[in-house]
Amino acid sequence: MRPYFSWQLSDTGIDLTNLGALPIVLRLSLWKMKESLKHSPTTTTFNRLVSSHCYGTTEVFVFGLPLLLIFTPLVSRAEPLPLAPGLRRLFFDDLILESSSGFTRTVHQPIKYPDNPVLVREHPWEGNRVQVYGTLLYDPAERLFKAWYMNIPKSAKEKITVQGQRRPGHATLLSYATSRDGIHWDKPVLNLVDFEGSTENNMIAPDLYNPEGFSVLHEPHDPNPERRYKAFYWDHGFGPLMMYEGLEIYGEGERDGIHVAFSPDGIHWRPYEGNPVMKYGSDTGQVVLFDPALEKYVAFGRFGAGGRKVARSESSDFIHWSTPELVLAPDERDGPNTQFYGISIDLYEGVYVGMLWMFYIESKSVGRIDMQLCHSRDGRHWVRDPERRVFIPNGPPGSWDFGDMRGACRSVILEDRILIYYAGSQAPHGRGSELGLGMDIGFATLRRDGWVSLDAGEGEATLVTKPFAHPGGELHINAEADTGWVKAEILDEDGKILLSSRALSENTLDSPLDLGSEGLAALRGKTVRLNLAAKNARVYSFWFGE
């Protein structure tokens, strides 16, 4: 067991591990010295070590005697953190860490599929764009990838006929596609929407007009079979057509705003008769998800944000939504010509993980868009990468995603990987029509839990968690340790080692560290800490089994 402070008289070797055992005068002197050191500009090491609870030393003098202060992790009696069995703990921040030494945090860029794009423009009704102002998900029951994507037939200069109505060609319509592997996509003929006199197409939802950001939530266990698919989207343009810069475009109407719809199968949709549920515009992708901790639906978009920013709203029934609150906006570090065009969000292992669509304006509404990572513990208070690193970069000049990219509302989370689908264009935002360049859909891949890792180099790195109530199951780890090792210890509240594992040396998405099943079972419900050590390895996550 290591005490928090071990005060060593370096000239005598006397080790005084208990301040309470010191004479009162010396205790007061040491306390005053410690307080003064906190405010001294020459003792940043002291402040850093105390605040981070890392190991370290420094030398000071009391009554003319040199003292070597050895700072070691604080042993506290704080309330143990909840640690649900099966819930993976990732390292987006230091929330669960009490101390760490030798690790560096790395944000990982997903790997783009080399044959992108995979879902492309093929038919007249999608001649201008296929774009993920929509949703891609995997249905394990059907073993099928499903996509709801926006299709734009033509430019605003041209005209189209939809459901027998003559309309400007830049209508934002909705289509459906499926895939067995997430790469090769089928566009089934659904005979639901009349386009230019024919229903032989894969468009859906004829009762929607100009839906954008069609965010679909699949809840197969909803007791109402008609509501097992839910959608949250912006529908607009219900007013009379109007002239703008010599072009006939869609005008605002009373029914414009945030709408919701329900479906038994994801194909046949019934809009809520009380739409709009919120009287706001949101000219971007929308995100809707269910937060089990809140037992509420949570939505994100521009609605009520006051421009290209991110707002949040919540609902208990998917129909009545709270007044939107602004939760993310560009700051001084972003500069005046940077905006948040939109965001993609996953509620991943209890953490909101966001991919901001960073819009760098060059002139008026022209500029390139890439993505940055951010995260939140509650969906309201967000933490951005302090280095503002690009998470998904634009491709090289001439590539399909060189100028513009917009993500699907959520990622596709599989057992072994994360698929991030996004629409891309060679053209910067605002120049696609001028250059005759549209949008298609591709994807990039992360390993499971691969957003962020704690990396250890040649020297041994260690971390100690805050106290938690042991769930009782096996300790699992996701790590790259094929050229090094990772091992673990279970500590009691005082830092005493209770169980130790052998070193693991492999690249694994899920391997149990052998701590002894009998010993783990005996610890169920008891307050413990986890000590992880690693060398030449990356640690992505850990969790305890059932």
XYZ file of C-alpha atoms in Angstrom, residues 110-111 113 136 138 145 181-183 185 346 355 392 408 410-414 416-422 442-448 451:
34
model
C -11.282 5.863 -39.430
C -9.986 4.103 -42.550
C -13.071 2.139 -47.883
C -28.025 3.705 -42.185
C -27.950 -2.884 -39.443
C -28.144 -3.189 -43.781
C -22.547 -6.475 -46.634
C -22.842 -2.695 -46.347
C -20.923 -2.313 -49.614
C -26.544 -1.964 -52.328
C -23.868 7.957 -31.423
C -18.754 14.060 -35.349
C -12.404 12.364 -41.119
C -25.298 9.824 -41.627
C -25.512 7.704 -36.566
C -22.797 5.124 -37.177
C -23.433 1.421 -37.724
C -22.106 -0.405 -34.662
C -21.157 -4.036 -35.317
C -16.058 -6.084 -34.529
C -16.126 -2.667 -36.171
C -17.820 0.705 -36.534
C -18.983 1.836 -39.989
C -19.267 5.590 -40.506
C -21.268 6.398 -43.633
C -21.075 9.834 -45.178
C -19.225 6.034 -48.976
C -17.966 4.914 -45.598
C -14.973 4.649 -43.290
C -14.208 2.034 -40.634
C -12.957 2.004 -37.048
C -12.223 -1.081 -34.998
C -14.737 -1.677 -32.212
C -12.421 6.190 -31.375
